[in-house]
Coordinates of C-alpha atoms in Angstrom, one line a residue:
I1 CA 43.2 -12.9 -21.7
K2 CA 46.7 -13.0 -23.3
E3 CA 47.4 -9.6 -21.8
L4 CA 46.4 -10.8 -18.4
V5 CA 48.5 -13.9 -18.8
D6 CA 51.6 -11.9 -19.6
Y7 CA 50.9 -9.3 -16.9
L8 CA 50.4 -11.8 -14.1
N9 CA 52.7 -14.6 -15.4
V10 CA 50.0 -17.3 -15.0
S11 CA 48.4 -19.7 -17.4
I12 CA 45.5 -19.0 -19.8
G13 CA 43.4 -21.6 -18.0
T14 CA 43.9 -19.9 -14.6
V15 CA 42.9 -16.5 -15.9
S16 CA 39.8 -18.0 -17.7
R17 CA 38.7 -19.9 -14.6
A18 CA 39.2 -16.9 -12.3
L19 CA 37.1 -14.6 -14.6
N20 CA 34.4 -17.3 -14.7
N21 CA 34.4 -17.7 -10.9
H22 CA 35.4 -21.4 -11.2
P23 CA 35.5 -23.1 -7.7
L24 CA 39.0 -24.6 -8.4
V25 CA 40.6 -21.2 -8.3
N26 CA 41.6 -20.0 -4.9
A27 CA 40.4 -16.7 -3.5
E28 CA 43.8 -14.9 -3.7
T29 CA 44.4 -15.8 -7.3
R30 CA 40.8 -14.8 -8.3
R31 CA 41.4 -11.4 -6.5
R32 CA 44.6 -10.8 -8.4
V33 CA 43.1 -11.6 -11.7
L34 CA 40.0 -9.5 -11.2
E35 CA 42.1 -6.5 -10.0
A36 CA 44.4 -6.8 -13.0
A37 CA 41.4 -7.1 -15.3
D38 CA 40.0 -3.9 -13.9
E39 CA 43.3 -2.1 -14.1
L40 CA 43.7 -3.1 -17.8
G41 CA 40.1 -2.3 -18.6
Y42 CA 39.2 -5.9 -19.5
A43 CA 35.6 -6.9 -19.7
P44 CA 34.3 -10.3 -20.8
D45 CA 32.5 -10.5 -24.1
Q46 CA 29.1 -11.5 -22.9
S47 CA 27.7 -12.1 -26.4
G48 CA 30.5 -14.5 -27.0
R49 CA 29.8 -16.3 -23.8
S50 CA 26.2 -16.5 -24.6
L51 CA 26.9 -18.1 -28.0
R52 CA 29.2 -20.6 -26.4
K53 CA 26.9 -21.6 -23.6
G54 CA 23.6 -21.2 -25.4
T55 CA 22.2 -18.9 -22.6
V56 CA 22.0 -15.1 -22.1
N57 CA 21.4 -15.3 -18.3
S58 CA 18.4 -13.0 -18.6
I59 CA 14.7 -13.5 -17.9
A60 CA 12.1 -11.3 -19.7
L61 CA 9.0 -9.9 -18.1
V62 CA 6.6 -8.8 -20.8
L63 CA 4.0 -6.2 -20.1
S64 CA 1.4 -4.3 -22.2
T65 CA 1.7 -0.5 -22.0
D66 CA -1.9 -0.1 -23.3
R67 CA -3.3 -1.8 -20.1
T68 CA -0.8 -0.8 -17.5
S69 CA -1.6 2.4 -15.7
S70 CA 0.8 4.4 -13.5
Q71 CA -0.8 2.7 -10.4
E72 CA -0.4 -0.8 -11.9
A73 CA 3.2 0.1 -12.9
M74 CA 4.0 0.8 -9.3
I75 CA 2.8 -2.7 -8.4
F76 CA 4.8 -4.3 -11.2
M77 CA 7.9 -2.4 -10.1
E78 CA 7.6 -3.8 -6.6
I79 CA 7.1 -7.3 -8.0
S80 CA 10.0 -6.8 -10.4
R81 CA 12.3 -5.7 -7.5
S82 CA 11.5 -8.9 -5.6
M83 CA 11.9 -11.1 -8.7
Q84 CA 15.4 -9.6 -9.3
S85 CA 16.4 -10.4 -5.7
V86 CA 15.8 -14.1 -6.4
F87 CA 17.4 -14.0 -9.9
R88 CA 20.5 -12.4 -8.5
R89 CA 21.2 -15.6 -6.5
F90 CA 21.3 -17.5 -9.7
E91 CA 23.4 -14.9 -11.6
L92 CA 20.4 -13.9 -13.8
D93 CA 19.1 -10.5 -14.8
L94 CA 15.4 -9.4 -15.1
M95 CA 14.7 -7.4 -18.3
I96 CA 11.3 -5.7 -18.8
H97 CA 9.9 -5.7 -22.3
L98 CA 6.9 -3.5 -23.2
N99 CA 4.3 -4.5 -25.8
E100 CA 3.3 -1.1 -27.1
P101 CA -0.3 0.0 -28.1
G102 CA -1.3 -1.3 -31.4
Q103 CA 1.1 -4.2 -31.4
E104 CA -0.3 -7.7 -31.8
L105 CA -0.5 -9.6 -28.5
N106 CA 2.4 -12.0 -29.5
D107 CA 4.7 -9.4 -31.1
R108 CA 7.0 -8.7 -28.2
V109 CA 7.2 -12.3 -27.1
R110 CA 8.1 -13.4 -30.6
R111 CA 10.8 -10.7 -30.8
V112 CA 12.3 -11.7 -27.5
V113 CA 12.5 -15.3 -28.7
E114 CA 13.7 -14.7 -32.2
R115 CA 16.5 -12.4 -31.0
R116 CA 17.5 -14.7 -28.2
Q117 CA 17.1 -11.9 -25.7
A118 CA 16.1 -14.2 -22.7
D119 CA 16.4 -17.7 -21.4
A120 CA 12.8 -17.7 -20.1
I121 CA 9.8 -15.4 -20.1
V122 CA 7.3 -14.2 -17.5
L123 CA 3.9 -13.1 -18.9
A124 CA 1.1 -11.2 -17.2
E125 CA -2.5 -10.4 -18.2
T126 CA -3.3 -13.9 -19.4
R127 CA -6.3 -14.8 -21.5
E128 CA -8.3 -18.1 -21.4
S129 CA -7.0 -18.8 -24.9
D130 CA -3.6 -17.2 -25.1
P131 CA -1.5 -17.5 -28.3
R132 CA 1.6 -16.3 -26.5
L133 CA 1.6 -19.4 -24.3
D134 CA 1.0 -21.8 -27.2
Y135 CA 3.8 -20.2 -29.2
L136 CA 6.3 -20.5 -26.3
T137 CA 5.3 -24.1 -25.7
K138 CA 5.8 -24.9 -29.4
R139 CA 9.2 -23.2 -29.4
K140 CA 10.2 -25.0 -26.1
I141 CA 11.0 -21.7 -24.4
P142 CA 10.6 -21.9 -20.5
F143 CA 7.9 -19.5 -19.2
A144 CA 5.7 -18.7 -16.3
T145 CA 2.6 -16.6 -16.0
W146 CA 1.0 -14.3 -13.5
G147 CA -2.5 -15.6 -14.1
Q148 CA -4.1 -18.9 -15.3
S149 CA -4.9 -19.9 -18.8
R150 CA -6.3 -22.9 -20.8
S151 CA -3.3 -22.5 -23.2
G152 CA 0.3 -23.5 -22.9
G153 CA 0.1 -26.9 -21.3
P154 CA 1.3 -27.6 -17.7
H155 CA 3.4 -24.5 -17.3
P156 CA 4.3 -22.7 -14.1
W157 CA 1.9 -20.1 -12.9
L158 CA 0.8 -17.9 -10.0
D159 CA -2.6 -16.4 -9.6
L160 CA -4.4 -14.4 -7.0
D161 CA -7.2 -16.0 -4.9
F162 CA -10.1 -14.4 -6.8
D163 CA -12.5 -17.1 -5.6
G164 CA -11.6 -16.2 -2.0
A165 CA -11.9 -12.4 -2.7
M166 CA -15.4 -12.8 -4.2
T167 CA -16.5 -15.0 -1.3
T168 CA -15.2 -12.4 1.2
I169 CA -16.7 -9.4 -0.4
L170 CA -20.1 -11.0 -0.9
D171 CA -20.1 -12.1 2.7
R172 CA -19.3 -8.6 3.7
L173 CA -22.0 -7.0 1.5
M174 CA -24.7 -9.5 2.5
G175 CA -23.7 -8.8 6.2
F176 CA -24.6 -5.2 5.4
G177 CA -28.0 -6.3 4.2
H178 CA -27.4 -6.3 0.4
R179 CA -29.2 -8.7 -1.9
R180 CA -29.0 -6.9 -5.2
I181 CA -25.2 -7.0 -5.9
A182 CA -23.9 -6.3 -9.4
L183 CA -20.5 -7.1 -10.9
V184 CA -18.6 -4.8 -13.3
S185 CA -16.0 -6.6 -15.3
N186 CA -13.5 -5.5 -18.0
K187 CA -13.9 -6.0 -21.7
P188 CA -12.4 -7.7 -23.5
G189 CA -12.1 -9.9 -20.4
L190 CA -8.8 -11.2 -19.2
M191 CA -8.7 -14.6 -17.5
F192 CA -9.1 -13.1 -14.1
D193 CA -12.3 -11.4 -15.2
Q194 CA -13.7 -14.7 -16.3
L195 CA -12.7 -16.3 -13.0
L196 CA -14.4 -13.5 -11.1
Q197 CA -17.6 -13.8 -13.2
A198 CA -17.7 -17.6 -12.5
A199 CA -17.1 -17.0 -8.8
Y200 CA -19.8 -14.4 -8.7
Q201 CA -22.4 -16.7 -10.4
R202 CA -21.4 -19.6 -8.2
E203 CA -21.4 -17.8 -4.9
L204 CA -24.7 -16.0 -5.5
G205 CA -26.2 -19.4 -6.3
K206 CA -24.8 -20.9 -3.1
R207 CA -26.5 -18.1 -1.2
G208 CA -29.8 -18.5 -2.9
L209 CA -29.8 -15.1 -4.5
S210 CA -31.7 -14.7 -7.8
F211 CA -30.4 -11.2 -8.7
R212 CA -27.7 -11.3 -11.4
L213 CA -26.2 -8.3 -13.2
I214 CA -22.8 -8.5 -14.9
L215 CA -21.8 -5.3 -16.8
E216 CA -18.7 -5.2 -18.9
T217 CA -16.8 -2.0 -19.6
D218 CA -13.4 -0.6 -20.6
P219 CA -10.6 -1.3 -18.0
D220 CA -10.1 2.4 -17.1
E221 CA -11.7 5.3 -15.2
K222 CA -13.7 6.4 -18.2
G223 CA -15.1 2.9 -18.6
G224 CA -16.3 2.9 -14.9
Y225 CA -17.8 6.4 -15.3
K226 CA -19.8 5.3 -18.4
V227 CA -21.1 2.1 -16.8
V228 CA -22.9 4.0 -14.1
E229 CA -25.8 5.0 -16.4
R230 CA -26.4 1.3 -17.2
A231 CA -26.3 0.3 -13.6
L232 CA -28.8 3.0 -12.6
A233 CA -31.1 2.1 -15.6
A234 CA -31.3 -1.6 -14.7
P235 CA -34.9 -2.9 -14.1
E236 CA -33.8 -3.7 -10.6
R237 CA -31.2 -1.2 -9.5
P238 CA -28.3 -2.8 -7.6
T239 CA -27.7 -1.6 -4.0
A240 CA -24.0 -2.7 -4.2
V241 CA -21.5 -3.0 -7.1
V242 CA -18.4 -5.1 -7.1
F243 CA -15.6 -4.2 -9.6
S244 CA -12.9 -6.5 -10.9
D245 CA -10.5 -3.5 -11.3
S246 CA -9.9 -0.4 -9.2
R247 CA -9.6 2.0 -12.1
P248 CA -13.2 1.6 -13.3
A249 CA -14.3 1.6 -9.7
A250 CA -12.7 5.1 -9.3
G251 CA -14.5 6.4 -12.4
A252 CA -17.8 4.9 -11.2
C253 CA -17.5 6.7 -7.8
L254 CA -17.4 10.0 -9.6
G255 CA -20.3 8.9 -12.0
F256 CA -22.5 7.8 -9.1
S257 CA -21.8 11.0 -7.1
E258 CA -22.7 13.2 -10.1
A259 CA -26.0 11.3 -10.4
G260 CA -26.7 12.0 -6.7
V261 CA -26.0 8.5 -5.6
I262 CA -23.2 8.8 -3.1
P263 CA -20.9 5.8 -2.7
G264 CA -20.8 4.6 0.9
R265 CA -24.1 6.4 1.7
D266 CA -26.6 5.5 -1.1
I267 CA -24.7 2.6 -2.8
A268 CA -21.9 0.2 -1.8
I269 CA -18.8 0.1 -4.0
A270 CA -16.0 -2.5 -3.6
S271 CA -13.3 -4.0 -5.8
C272 CA -11.7 -7.4 -6.0
S273 CA -8.4 -5.8 -7.2
V274 CA -5.1 -5.3 -5.5
D275 CA -4.8 -2.2 -3.3
T276 CA -3.1 0.9 -4.8
P277 CA -2.3 4.3 -3.3
M278 CA -5.2 5.7 -5.4
A279 CA -7.7 3.5 -3.6
A280 CA -6.9 4.9 -0.2
Y281 CA -7.2 8.5 -1.4
L282 CA -10.5 8.2 -3.2
S283 CA -13.4 9.8 -1.4
P284 CA -14.7 7.6 0.0
G285 CA -11.7 5.2 0.3
L286 CA -12.2 2.1 -1.9
T287 CA -12.6 -1.3 -0.2
C288 CA -10.3 -3.7 -2.0
F289 CA -7.6 -6.4 -1.3
G290 CA -4.0 -6.4 -0.1
V291 CA -1.3 -8.8 -1.2
D292 CA 2.3 -9.4 -0.1
L293 CA 3.9 -8.0 -3.3
K294 CA 7.4 -8.8 -2.1
R295 CA 6.6 -12.5 -1.6
L296 CA 4.5 -12.6 -4.7
G297 CA 7.5 -11.3 -6.8
E298 CA 9.8 -13.8 -5.1
R299 CA 7.4 -16.7 -5.8
L300 CA 6.9 -15.6 -9.4
A301 CA 10.6 -15.7 -9.9
E302 CA 10.8 -19.2 -8.4
A303 CA 7.9 -20.3 -10.6
V304 CA 9.8 -19.4 -13.8
L305 CA 13.0 -21.0 -12.5
S306 CA 11.0 -24.2 -11.7
G307 CA 10.3 -24.5 -15.4
M308 CA 13.9 -24.0 -16.6
P309 CA 15.7 -27.4 -17.0
R310 CA 18.9 -26.2 -15.3
F311 CA 17.0 -25.1 -12.1
T312 CA 14.0 -27.5 -12.0
A313 CA 15.6 -29.8 -9.5
E314 CA 16.0 -27.0 -7.0
F315 CA 12.3 -26.5 -6.9
G316 CA 11.0 -30.0 -6.5
G317 CA 11.3 -31.2 -10.1
K318 CA 7.9 -29.9 -11.2
P319 CA 6.4 -26.6 -12.2
I320 CA 5.1 -24.3 -9.5
Q321 CA 1.4 -23.7 -9.8
E322 CA -0.1 -21.7 -6.9
I323 CA -3.0 -19.6 -5.8
F324 CA -1.7 -16.6 -3.9
P325 CA -3.7 -15.3 -0.8
L326 CA -5.4 -11.9 -0.6
H327 CA -6.6 -10.1 2.5
L328 CA -9.5 -7.6 2.7
I329 CA -8.8 -3.9 3.1
A330 CA -12.1 -2.5 4.4
R331 CA -12.7 1.2 3.7
E332 CA -15.8 3.5 3.5
S333 CA -16.9 2.9 -0.1
D334 CA -19.0 -0.2 0.7
A335 CA -20.1 0.8 4.3
F336 CA -23.6 1.6 3.1
R337 CA -26.0 -0.6 5.2
L338 CA -29.6 -1.4 4.2

């Protein structure tokens, strides 16, 4: 700054305010200071600024690499892009942190907090009892979640309309004549699996159907492939199977086909998951659900901002908690009619 003062023959205060985009500095002076700073190779010491202000102007998105497939990574990238478009307006940066296989659930979150790497955190893949949320609440670190939880107190969250998805898919399958409809859920279940299981039980009860079959499996293609044997060996074989995740559904399509039970012809297969490119290119194409990923990312960014004291007033003064809509993408996998 002293170099810039001597170079431009202005005060230290003027240079400092111009570099910090202070509103009292006119546009021409700011332009001269920034051009001179660039010419002299000056860059502000962001770590020093952070220490002084107590902020790092960064939001952390924490993901688990052991549960995130390449298809899911594409979804997260689209959501992340939209989140950054919102954060940019507030001069914030989105940083993605990966919790690697074998790490404890809370490891990456704890590291982000202890190293002061972010002003707030966004978490996905929530559990009903989630120690990450309780830890952040105790440390008074602002956070938002993609998914609901019983932990963490009244924090901001967004979730997908799993109740609506289950209602829609059961209406569709029953319209095709199905009365023996099974549910395949992940293990160990995330919160959305528990929500889908509860919706499945509730909606079948409303419709007066006595058949119940919930099968838990691993959240990948192999898990779906392996669950086929259990589904076919059930005392009452289901005529339709709803999956909570598209990856097990893809594996199950292969497993059923190898057993001579062709999806879309001999059994109906559908998923309550978000649509991916893979789902459209399966044979037959997988019936699942679409979501506005751009708006979802924007709203998730607004949710975490709503829980940060310096931005809360801009979002109504209370944390955003919303169920996000899904719409059916009907394909051939469940087109089997009884």
